[in-house]
Coordinates of C-alpha atoms in Angstrom, one line a residue:
Chain N
M1 CA 70.8 201.9 -159.6
S2 CA 67.1 201.3 -160.1
L3 CA 65.5 197.9 -159.9
R4 CA 64.9 198.1 -163.6
S5 CA 68.6 198.6 -164.3
M6 CA 69.5 195.7 -162.1
D7 CA 67.2 193.5 -164.1
Q8 CA 68.7 194.7 -167.3
L9 CA 72.2 194.2 -165.9
L10 CA 71.3 190.7 -164.9
A11 CA 70.0 189.7 -168.3
L12 CA 73.0 191.2 -170.2
Y13 CA 75.5 189.7 -167.7
Y14 CA 73.8 186.3 -168.0
R15 CA 74.3 186.6 -171.8
E16 CA 78.0 187.4 -171.3
V17 CA 78.6 184.5 -169.0
T18 CA 76.7 181.8 -170.9
K19 CA 79.0 182.5 -173.8
V20 CA 81.9 181.1 -171.8
Y21 CA 80.1 178.0 -170.5
L22 CA 78.3 177.2 -173.7
S23 CA 81.6 176.6 -175.5
V24 CA 83.5 173.6 -174.1
F25 CA 86.5 174.8 -176.1
T26 CA 86.5 178.3 -174.5
L27 CA 86.1 176.8 -171.1
V28 CA 88.9 174.3 -171.5
V29 CA 91.4 176.8 -173.0
T30 CA 90.6 179.4 -170.4
I31 CA 91.6 176.9 -167.8
V32 CA 94.5 175.1 -169.6
Q33 CA 96.3 178.3 -170.7
P34 CA 97.4 179.5 -167.2
L35 CA 98.1 175.9 -166.2
I36 CA 100.6 175.7 -169.0
W37 CA 102.1 179.0 -168.0
I38 CA 102.5 177.8 -164.4
V39 CA 103.9 174.4 -165.4
F40 CA 106.4 175.7 -167.9
F41 CA 107.4 179.1 -166.4
G42 CA 107.2 177.8 -162.8
S43 CA 109.4 174.9 -163.6
S44 CA 112.0 176.9 -165.5
L45 CA 113.3 178.5 -162.2
S46 CA 112.3 175.8 -159.8
G47 CA 115.7 174.1 -160.0
L48 CA 117.5 177.2 -158.7
P49 CA 119.5 176.6 -155.5
T50 CA 117.4 176.9 -152.4
F51 CA 119.6 179.7 -150.8
F52 CA 119.2 181.7 -154.0
L53 CA 115.4 181.3 -154.0
E54 CA 115.2 182.3 -150.4
S55 CA 117.4 185.3 -150.7
Y56 CA 116.0 186.5 -154.0
F57 CA 112.3 185.5 -153.9
H58 CA 111.9 185.1 -150.1
T59 CA 110.5 181.6 -150.5
N60 CA 112.1 178.2 -151.2
N61 CA 109.6 177.5 -154.0
Y62 CA 109.4 179.7 -157.0
L63 CA 105.9 178.5 -157.8
S64 CA 104.7 180.0 -154.6
F65 CA 106.1 183.3 -155.7
L66 CA 104.9 183.0 -159.3
L67 CA 101.3 181.8 -158.6
P68 CA 99.9 185.1 -157.2
G69 CA 101.9 187.0 -159.8
E70 CA 100.5 185.0 -162.7
L71 CA 96.9 185.4 -161.4
S72 CA 97.5 189.1 -161.1
V73 CA 98.8 189.4 -164.7
S74 CA 95.8 187.4 -166.0
S75 CA 93.6 190.2 -164.7
I76 CA 94.9 192.4 -167.6
S77 CA 94.1 189.9 -170.3
M78 CA 90.5 189.2 -169.2
G79 CA 89.6 192.7 -170.1
M80 CA 90.4 191.8 -173.7
M81 CA 87.6 189.3 -173.8
A82 CA 85.2 191.9 -172.5
S83 CA 86.1 194.4 -175.2
M84 CA 86.1 191.7 -177.9
S85 CA 82.6 190.8 -176.9
L86 CA 81.8 194.5 -177.3
V87 CA 83.3 194.6 -180.8
Q88 CA 81.3 191.5 -181.7
D89 CA 78.1 193.0 -180.5
K90 CA 78.8 196.1 -182.5
R91 CA 79.5 194.1 -185.6
L92 CA 76.6 191.8 -185.4
G93 CA 74.3 194.6 -184.5
Y94 CA 73.3 193.3 -181.1
L95 CA 74.4 196.4 -179.4
K96 CA 71.9 198.3 -181.5
R97 CA 69.2 196.0 -180.2
V98 CA 70.2 196.8 -176.6
M99 CA 70.6 200.5 -177.2
V100 CA 67.2 200.8 -178.8
S101 CA 65.7 199.5 -175.6
P102 CA 65.4 201.7 -172.5
T103 CA 68.7 200.6 -171.1
R104 CA 71.2 203.1 -169.8
N105 CA 74.7 202.8 -171.4
Y106 CA 76.4 202.4 -168.1
V107 CA 74.4 199.2 -167.6
I108 CA 75.7 197.8 -170.8
F109 CA 79.2 198.8 -169.7
L110 CA 78.9 197.1 -166.3
A111 CA 77.6 193.9 -167.9
K112 CA 80.6 193.7 -170.2
V113 CA 83.2 194.4 -167.5
L114 CA 81.5 192.1 -165.0
G115 CA 81.4 189.4 -167.7
G116 CA 85.1 189.8 -168.5
A117 CA 86.1 189.6 -164.8
T118 CA 83.9 186.6 -164.2
R119 CA 85.6 184.9 -167.1
G120 CA 88.9 185.4 -165.4
L121 CA 87.5 184.2 -162.1
I122 CA 87.1 180.7 -163.5
Q123 CA 90.9 180.4 -163.5
V124 CA 91.4 181.2 -159.9
P125 CA 90.2 178.0 -158.1
I126 CA 91.8 175.8 -160.9
L127 CA 95.1 177.5 -160.6
L128 CA 95.1 177.5 -156.8
V129 CA 94.4 173.8 -156.7
A130 CA 96.9 173.0 -159.4
G131 CA 99.5 175.1 -157.7
Y132 CA 98.8 173.4 -154.4
L133 CA 99.2 170.0 -156.0
M134 CA 102.5 171.1 -157.5
G135 CA 103.8 172.1 -154.1
A136 CA 103.1 175.8 -153.9
Q137 CA 102.4 177.2 -150.4
I138 CA 98.8 178.2 -150.1
A139 CA 97.4 179.5 -146.8
F140 CA 93.6 179.0 -146.8
S141 CA 92.2 182.0 -144.9
A142 CA 89.7 184.7 -145.3
Y143 CA 92.4 186.8 -146.8
L144 CA 92.6 184.5 -149.7
F145 CA 89.0 185.4 -150.6
L146 CA 89.7 189.1 -150.0
W147 CA 92.6 188.8 -152.4
V148 CA 90.5 187.0 -155.0
T149 CA 88.0 189.9 -154.7
A150 CA 90.8 192.3 -155.4
V151 CA 91.8 190.3 -158.5
F152 CA 88.1 190.5 -159.6
L153 CA 87.9 194.2 -159.1
V154 CA 91.2 195.0 -160.7
S155 CA 90.1 192.9 -163.7
M156 CA 87.1 195.1 -163.9
G157 CA 89.3 198.2 -163.8
F158 CA 91.4 196.9 -166.7
S159 CA 88.3 195.9 -168.6
S160 CA 87.1 199.5 -168.3
I161 CA 90.3 200.7 -170.0
Y162 CA 89.7 198.3 -172.9
F163 CA 86.1 199.3 -173.1
M164 CA 87.0 203.0 -173.4
F165 CA 89.3 202.3 -176.4
N166 CA 86.4 200.5 -178.1
A167 CA 83.5 202.7 -177.0
T168 CA 83.4 204.6 -180.3
S169 CA 84.9 201.9 -182.5
A170 CA 84.1 198.5 -183.8
D171 CA 87.7 197.8 -184.7
W172 CA 88.4 194.2 -183.9
Q173 CA 92.2 194.8 -183.9
R174 CA 92.1 197.1 -180.9
P175 CA 91.5 194.7 -178.0
G176 CA 94.5 192.6 -178.9
L177 CA 96.7 195.6 -179.5
I178 CA 95.8 197.2 -176.2
M179 CA 96.4 193.9 -174.4
N180 CA 99.9 193.7 -175.9
L181 CA 100.5 197.3 -175.2
M182 CA 99.5 197.0 -171.5
T183 CA 100.6 193.5 -170.6
M184 CA 104.3 193.6 -171.3
P185 CA 105.2 196.9 -169.6
L186 CA 102.8 196.3 -166.7
M187 CA 104.0 192.8 -166.2
F188 CA 107.8 193.5 -166.3
S189 CA 107.5 196.7 -164.3
S190 CA 105.7 195.0 -161.6
T191 CA 106.8 192.4 -159.1
A192 CA 104.5 189.7 -160.6
L193 CA 107.5 187.7 -161.9
F194 CA 110.5 189.1 -160.1
P195 CA 111.1 190.9 -156.9
K196 CA 112.0 194.6 -157.2
E197 CA 115.1 194.5 -155.0
F198 CA 117.4 194.3 -158.0
F199 CA 115.4 196.6 -160.3
P200 CA 117.2 199.8 -161.5
W201 CA 115.9 202.9 -159.6
W202 CA 113.6 204.1 -162.4
L203 CA 111.9 200.7 -162.8
K204 CA 111.3 200.7 -159.0
L205 CA 109.5 204.0 -159.4
I206 CA 107.2 202.6 -162.0
S207 CA 106.8 199.4 -160.0
D208 CA 105.6 201.4 -157.0
V209 CA 102.7 202.9 -158.9
N210 CA 101.9 199.8 -160.9
P211 CA 98.7 198.1 -159.6
L212 CA 100.0 194.7 -160.6
T213 CA 102.7 195.1 -158.0
Y214 CA 100.2 195.7 -155.3
L215 CA 98.0 192.9 -156.5
A216 CA 100.8 190.4 -156.7
E217 CA 102.3 191.4 -153.3
L218 CA 98.9 191.2 -151.6
G219 CA 98.5 187.8 -153.1
R220 CA 101.9 186.6 -151.8
L221 CA 101.1 188.0 -148.4
A222 CA 97.7 186.2 -148.3
L223 CA 98.8 182.9 -149.9
I224 CA 102.3 182.4 -148.5
Q225 CA 102.0 184.1 -145.1
G226 CA 98.2 184.1 -144.5
A227 CA 98.5 187.8 -143.8
F228 CA 97.1 191.0 -145.4
D229 CA 97.8 194.6 -146.1
W230 CA 94.7 196.8 -146.0
T231 CA 96.5 199.8 -147.4
S232 CA 97.3 197.9 -150.6
F233 CA 93.8 196.6 -150.7
I234 CA 92.3 200.0 -150.5
A235 CA 94.7 201.3 -153.1
L236 CA 93.6 198.6 -155.5
M237 CA 89.9 199.4 -154.8
G238 CA 90.8 203.0 -155.6
F239 CA 92.3 201.9 -158.9
A240 CA 89.3 199.8 -159.8
A241 CA 86.8 202.5 -158.7
F242 CA 88.6 205.2 -160.7
F243 CA 88.6 203.3 -164.0
L244 CA 85.1 201.9 -163.5
A245 CA 83.8 205.5 -162.9
I246 CA 85.6 206.8 -166.0
G247 CA 84.4 203.8 -168.0
A248 CA 80.8 204.4 -167.0
V249 CA 80.9 208.1 -167.9
V250 CA 82.6 207.3 -171.3
A251 CA 79.9 204.7 -171.9
E252 CA 77.1 207.1 -171.0
Y253 CA 78.3 209.8 -173.3
K254 CA 80.4 208.2 -176.0
L255 CA 79.3 204.6 -176.6
T256 CA 78.2 204.2 -180.2
P257 CA 75.9 201.4 -181.4
E258 CA 78.2 200.3 -184.3
Chain F
M1 CA 47.8 212.9 -181.5
R2 CA 50.3 211.9 -184.1
A3 CA 52.1 208.7 -183.6
I4 CA 55.3 210.1 -185.1
L5 CA 56.0 213.6 -186.2
L6 CA 59.1 214.9 -187.9
E7 CA 59.6 218.6 -188.4
N8 CA 62.3 219.8 -190.6
V9 CA 64.8 217.2 -189.5
T10 CA 68.3 217.3 -190.7
K11 CA 71.2 214.9 -189.9
K12 CA 74.7 215.6 -191.0
F13 CA 77.7 213.4 -190.7
G14 CA 80.6 215.8 -191.2
D15 CA 80.0 217.4 -194.6
F16 CA 77.6 214.8 -195.7
T17 CA 73.9 215.5 -195.2
A18 CA 72.1 212.2 -194.8
V19 CA 68.7 213.6 -194.0
D20 CA 67.9 217.1 -195.3
G21 CA 65.0 219.1 -193.8
L22 CA 62.6 216.1 -193.7
S23 CA 59.1 216.5 -192.4
F24 CA 56.3 214.0 -192.3
H25 CA 53.9 212.4 -189.8
V26 CA 52.5 209.0 -189.1
D27 CA 49.0 208.7 -187.8
E28 CA 48.1 206.2 -185.1
G29 CA 46.9 202.9 -186.5
E30 CA 48.2 203.2 -190.0
I31 CA 51.0 201.4 -191.9
F32 CA 53.2 204.1 -193.1
G33 CA 56.0 203.5 -195.7
L34 CA 59.3 205.4 -196.0
L35 CA 60.3 204.6 -199.5
G36 CA 63.5 205.4 -201.3
P37 CA 66.6 203.9 -202.9
N38 CA 69.6 202.8 -200.9
G39 CA 71.4 205.8 -199.3
A40 CA 68.3 207.9 -199.4
G41 CA 68.4 208.3 -195.6
K42 CA 65.8 205.8 -194.5
T43 CA 67.8 204.0 -191.9
T44 CA 69.2 207.3 -190.6
T45 CA 65.7 208.5 -190.1
I46 CA 64.7 205.4 -188.3
K47 CA 67.7 205.6 -186.0
M48 CA 66.8 209.2 -185.1
I49 CA 63.3 208.2 -184.2
T50 CA 64.6 205.4 -182.0
G51 CA 67.0 207.8 -180.3
L52 CA 70.1 205.9 -181.5
L53 CA 71.1 209.0 -183.4
R54 CA 70.5 212.7 -182.5
P55 CA 69.3 214.9 -185.3
T56 CA 71.6 217.8 -186.1
S57 CA 68.6 220.0 -186.2
G58 CA 64.8 219.8 -186.3
R59 CA 62.3 218.1 -184.1
I60 CA 61.1 214.5 -183.7
E61 CA 58.1 213.6 -181.6
V62 CA 56.8 210.2 -180.7
L63 CA 53.3 210.0 -179.2
G64 CA 53.7 213.7 -178.3
M65 CA 57.1 213.3 -176.6
D66 CA 60.3 214.9 -177.8
V67 CA 62.7 212.1 -178.7
T68 CA 65.8 214.0 -177.7
K69 CA 64.4 215.1 -174.3
E70 CA 62.4 212.0 -173.2
T71 CA 64.5 209.4 -174.9
M72 CA 63.9 206.6 -172.4
R73 CA 60.2 207.1 -172.3
V74 CA 60.0 207.1 -176.0
K75 CA 62.1 203.9 -176.2
E76 CA 59.6 202.1 -173.9
R77 CA 56.8 202.8 -176.3
L78 CA 58.6 201.8 -179.5
G79 CA 59.3 198.4 -181.0
W80 CA 62.1 198.1 -183.5
V81 CA 63.0 195.5 -186.2
S82 CA 66.3 196.0 -187.8
S83 CA 67.2 195.5 -191.4
E84 CA 69.9 193.0 -190.4
V85 CA 68.6 190.1 -188.4
I86 CA 69.8 190.7 -184.9
L87 CA 69.4 187.7 -182.6
D88 CA 71.7 185.9 -180.3
D89 CA 72.4 182.6 -182.2
D90 CA 73.8 180.8 -179.2
L91 CA 70.6 181.2 -177.2
T92 CA 67.2 179.7 -177.7
A93 CA 64.1 181.6 -178.9
M94 CA 62.8 181.8 -175.3
Q95 CA 66.2 183.0 -174.0
N96 CA 66.3 185.7 -176.6
L97 CA 62.8 186.7 -175.6
W98 CA 63.8 186.6 -171.9
I99 CA 66.6 189.1 -172.4
Q100 CA 64.3 191.3 -174.4
A101 CA 61.7 191.1 -171.6
K102 CA 64.3 192.1 -169.0
L103 CA 65.6 195.0 -171.1
Y104 CA 62.1 196.4 -171.4
G105 CA 60.9 195.4 -167.9
V106 CA 58.1 193.2 -169.1
K107 CA 56.1 191.5 -166.3
N108 CA 54.4 188.1 -167.1
W109 CA 56.7 187.9 -170.0
K110 CA 56.6 184.2 -170.3
E111 CA 52.9 184.0 -171.1
R112 CA 53.2 186.9 -173.5
A113 CA 56.2 185.4 -175.2
E114 CA 54.4 182.1 -175.7
N115 CA 51.4 183.8 -177.1
L116 CA 53.5 185.7 -179.6
L117 CA 55.4 182.6 -180.6
R118 CA 52.0 181.0 -181.2
F119 CA 50.8 184.0 -183.2
F120 CA 53.8 183.6 -185.5
G121 CA 53.7 179.9 -185.6
L122 CA 57.0 179.4 -183.8
E123 CA 55.7 177.7 -180.7
G124 CA 57.3 174.4 -181.7
F125 CA 60.7 176.0 -181.7
K126 CA 60.7 177.9 -178.5
D127 CA 63.5 175.9 -176.9
S128 CA 65.5 175.5 -180.1
K129 CA 68.7 177.5 -180.5
V130 CA 68.2 180.3 -183.0
K131 CA 71.3 179.0 -184.9
G132 CA 69.1 176.5 -186.7
F133 CA 66.4 179.0 -187.7
S134 CA 65.7 179.9 -191.3
T135 CA 65.8 183.6 -192.3
G136 CA 62.0 183.8 -192.4
M137 CA 61.8 182.3 -188.9
R138 CA 64.4 184.7 -187.6
K139 CA 62.5 187.6 -189.0
K140 CA 59.3 186.4 -187.3
L141 CA 61.1 185.9 -184.0
E142 CA 62.6 189.5 -184.3
I143 CA 59.1 190.9 -184.8
A144 CA 57.8 188.9 -181.8
M145 CA 60.6 190.4 -179.8
A146 CA 59.8 193.8 -180.9
L147 CA 56.2 193.3 -179.8
L148 CA 57.0 191.7 -176.5
H149 CA 56.6 194.9 -174.5
S150 CA 53.3 195.8 -176.2
P151 CA 54.6 198.9 -178.0
E152 CA 52.1 201.3 -179.7
I153 CA 54.4 201.8 -182.6
I154 CA 56.7 199.4 -184.4
L155 CA 59.5 200.6 -186.6
M156 CA 60.6 198.1 -189.3
D157 CA 63.7 198.9 -191.2
E158 CA 63.6 197.0 -194.5
P159 CA 61.7 194.1 -193.0
T160 CA 61.9 191.9 -196.1
V161 CA 65.3 192.6 -197.5
G162 CA 67.1 189.4 -198.2
L163 CA 64.0 187.2 -198.0
D164 CA 62.8 184.9 -200.8
V165 CA 59.4 185.6 -202.4
V166 CA 57.5 183.1 -200.2
S167 CA 59.0 184.4 -197.0
R168 CA 58.5 188.0 -198.1
K169 CA 54.8 187.4 -198.6
A170 CA 54.6 185.7 -195.2
V171 CA 56.2 188.7 -193.6
W172 CA 53.8 191.0 -195.4
E173 CA 50.9 189.0 -193.9
V174 CA 52.5 189.2 -190.5
I175 CA 52.8 193.0 -190.8
T176 CA 49.2 193.4 -191.8
R177 CA 48.1 191.1 -188.9
V178 CA 50.2 193.0 -186.4
N179 CA 48.6 196.2 -187.6
K180 CA 45.0 195.0 -187.8
E181 CA 44.8 192.5 -185.0
L182 CA 47.2 193.9 -182.4
K183 CA 46.4 197.5 -183.3
V184 CA 50.0 198.5 -183.7
T185 CA 51.1 201.5 -185.8
V186 CA 53.7 200.5 -188.3
L187 CA 56.4 202.6 -189.8
L188 CA 58.4 200.6 -192.3
T189 CA 61.1 201.5 -194.7
T190 CA 61.6 199.7 -198.0
H191 CA 63.1 200.1 -201.4
Y192 CA 60.6 197.6 -202.9
L193 CA 57.9 199.7 -204.5
E194 CA 55.4 196.9 -204.6
E195 CA 55.9 196.3 -200.9
A196 CA 54.9 199.9 -200.1
D197 CA 52.1 199.7 -202.6
S198 CA 50.5 196.6 -201.1
L199 CA 51.1 197.3 -197.4
C200 CA 51.0 201.0 -196.7
N201 CA 48.1 203.4 -196.1
R202 CA 50.4 206.3 -196.8
I203 CA 53.9 206.7 -198.0
V204 CA 56.6 209.3 -198.3
I205 CA 59.2 208.9 -201.0
I206 CA 62.6 210.3 -200.1
N207 CA 65.7 210.6 -202.2
R208 CA 69.1 211.9 -201.1
G209 CA 67.7 212.8 -197.7
K210 CA 64.9 215.0 -199.1
K211 CA 61.2 214.3 -199.3
V212 CA 60.2 213.9 -202.9
V213 CA 56.4 213.3 -202.4
E214 CA 53.9 212.2 -199.8
G215 CA 50.5 210.6 -200.1
T216 CA 48.5 207.4 -200.4
P217 CA 49.8 204.9 -203.0
E218 CA 46.6 205.6 -205.0
E219 CA 47.0 209.3 -204.9
L220 CA 50.6 209.1 -206.0
K221 CA 49.7 206.7 -208.8
N222 CA 46.8 208.9 -209.8
S223 CA 48.9 212.1 -209.9
Y224 CA 52.3 210.9 -211.0
A225 CA 52.0 207.5 -212.6
Y226 CA 51.1 206.7 -216.1
D227 CA 49.9 203.5 -217.8
V228 CA 52.0 202.4 -220.8
I229 CA 50.3 200.9 -223.8
E230 CA 52.7 198.8 -225.9
L231 CA 51.5 198.0 -229.4
E232 CA 52.8 196.5 -232.5
S233 CA 51.1 197.2 -235.9
A234 CA 51.4 195.8 -239.4
V235 CA 52.0 199.2 -240.9
P236 CA 53.8 202.4 -239.8
L237 CA 51.6 204.6 -237.7
K238 CA 51.4 208.4 -237.2
L239 CA 49.8 208.5 -233.8
N240 CA 49.4 212.3 -233.7
G241 CA 48.2 213.6 -230.4
W242 CA 49.5 210.5 -228.5
D243 CA 52.3 210.7 -226.0
V244 CA 54.7 208.3 -227.7
I245 CA 57.7 207.7 -225.4
Y246 CA 59.4 205.0 -227.4
S247 CA 59.2 203.6 -230.9
D248 CA 61.1 200.9 -232.8
G249 CA 60.0 200.0 -236.3
N250 CA 56.3 199.3 -235.9
K251 CA 56.5 198.9 -232.2
Y252 CA 55.3 201.8 -230.1
R253 CA 55.0 202.7 -226.4
I254 CA 52.4 205.3 -225.5
R255 CA 52.1 207.0 -222.2
V256 CA 48.5 207.6 -221.1
K257 CA 46.7 208.5 -217.9
D258 CA 44.2 205.7 -217.9
A259 CA 44.7 202.9 -220.4
A260 CA 41.3 201.4 -219.9
S261 CA 39.4 204.5 -221.1
V262 CA 41.5 205.3 -224.1
L263 CA 42.1 201.8 -225.5
P264 CA 38.9 201.7 -227.6
S265 CA 39.7 205.0 -229.3
L266 CA 43.3 204.0 -229.8
I267 CA 42.3 200.7 -231.4
M268 CA 39.8 202.5 -233.6
E269 CA 42.5 205.0 -234.7
V270 CA 45.1 202.3 -235.5
G271 CA 42.5 200.1 -237.1
P272 CA 41.8 196.7 -235.7
Q273 CA 43.0 195.1 -239.0
N274 CA 46.5 196.6 -238.6
L275 CA 47.0 195.6 -235.0
R276 CA 49.3 192.7 -234.4
K277 CA 49.8 192.9 -230.6
I278 CA 48.6 195.2 -227.8
S279 CA 49.4 195.1 -224.1
V280 CA 49.0 197.5 -221.2
K281 CA 51.4 198.1 -218.3
R282 CA 49.4 199.5 -215.4
A283 CA 50.7 202.4 -213.4
S284 CA 52.7 201.5 -210.4
L285 CA 54.9 203.2 -207.8
D286 CA 57.8 202.4 -210.0
S287 CA 56.5 204.8 -212.6
V288 CA 55.8 207.3 -209.9
F289 CA 59.4 207.2 -208.8
I290 CA 60.6 207.5 -212.4
S291 CA 58.4 210.4 -213.3
L292 CA 59.4 212.3 -210.1
T293 CA 63.1 211.7 -210.0
G294 CA 63.7 210.8 -213.7
L295 CA 65.4 207.6 -212.5
S296 CA 64.3 204.1 -211.7
L297 CA 65.0 202.9 -208.2
E298 CA 67.8 200.7 -209.5
E299 CA 69.4 203.6 -211.2
A300 CA 69.0 205.9 -208.2
G301 CA 70.5 203.5 -205.7
G302 CA 70.0 200.0 -206.8
I303 CA 70.1 197.0 -204.5
D304 CA 73.2 197.2 -202.5
E305 CA 74.6 193.8 -203.3
R306 CA 77.4 194.0 -200.7
K307 CA 75.0 195.0 -197.9
L308 CA 72.5 192.3 -199.0
Q309 CA 75.2 189.6 -198.9
M310 CA 76.4 190.8 -195.5
I311 CA 72.9 190.5 -194.1
L312 CA 72.4 187.1 -195.6
R313 CA 75.7 185.9 -194.2
R314 CA 74.8 187.1 -190.8
A315 CA 71.4 185.6 -191.0
R316 CA 72.8 182.2 -192.0
R317 CA 75.6 182.1 -189.4

């Protein structure tokens, strides 16, 4: 990537990110939404008998189990914001302004997916602190940061998928539809909410190729045990790299200005 | 060298031919007008010149470079002002200019941006959010942004659509100054005939994607436009040998080449004592368009109300 492209990426990325911070409402809701999730869903199972929690979730605190899972799931939804921002730019013509300039399409693509992932990143420290205050186990180690990096990159991977669906379209309905389409099956076929021991065999198979499983498990390892699994980490990098590469190619050849 | 050259350019969207074998050129330093009703293919033509769309066939050159082959280099030399007002409302004028500067790799952008804002009388609003700008101010800021990287050519797609009369005149003045003082070649599209007439050195009229005629406004008026004399007399008239295009009772409309030179003989023929009223409508590009296509601009395409409202809504957001 040339110096020129870096400059262009910086400007477009700045524009994406300021949108979040300029709106107090957006900022507050981005933070409050996962908190609500944690508080309600986390509490719903917290009263389970300790022996059950330990044998089923391998922790005496469901919140400890849920927190990395929820943060992993949120990596899917952040891509929606990136592609809605793309739709908005198509509808208001801003994308034309950018595409008339000597900016390569993959730079536009990177700015969008980086912007979406950054949006998601705001939630991470808030949720970790809130979870900690509510009694979740959090091991503060370098692995924690590595895991957050993985969440960021997987967010970019998912954002790329959304981007591809809206590369040639300015249909505002698509981002929401795609989020619903991806979130439910990916969430329930992963170990983000429940461990896979009691999954039927076919769900286990899906769970084993589901990136959310790896992300959630890696998070649990890092947060609860202060340990890490490099194989999962590399697999997640592979997932992100694969979809980023496809997204960049789709952007280069297929992105339409409106 | 031609600033812009189109050779037999065609653009098809499926079965629909938006631009059909169009050829014209723009010389360096001139203000060139691409004139036609809505749906004539003006915006499609502009998009092909900027590289946003690829022509189905034909050749487009900008400053001697083939647009489809050297797209990035062409983009660096072109400025573009859209027909919609495209700015980021959440950002200030300077932030909008900053992004533009980064996209085009403009060095010392700040100085240049401030100079341009001063040139357009916007220096007092440089740190105000664009949200609060009037439509005229937005248009000026857009033109400033298009000029930020010192392009040799600026493309303006319907630069005055949706503006009130006062703002429209202000934008005309801006376009003339940009051309004269900053020495920028201007290609503009418009469906306002008087706009092309008062701004452009040369124009090409297109209809349904095809070139109808090309020339200076004067040439077109001389060869295709007629003056119309409207007169009302006290008695019925014969008017043999005159090209009467309309009559109603004792009211007549007569089409002539040059009203000024035939008025005396017409008055003599009618007889001054019979004359109640006489008026002259001077030839304009409107009459050129009518005599070439048989239709007025409104009849050929009209002002697209829906599109206009959309633009206004966006501009006021």
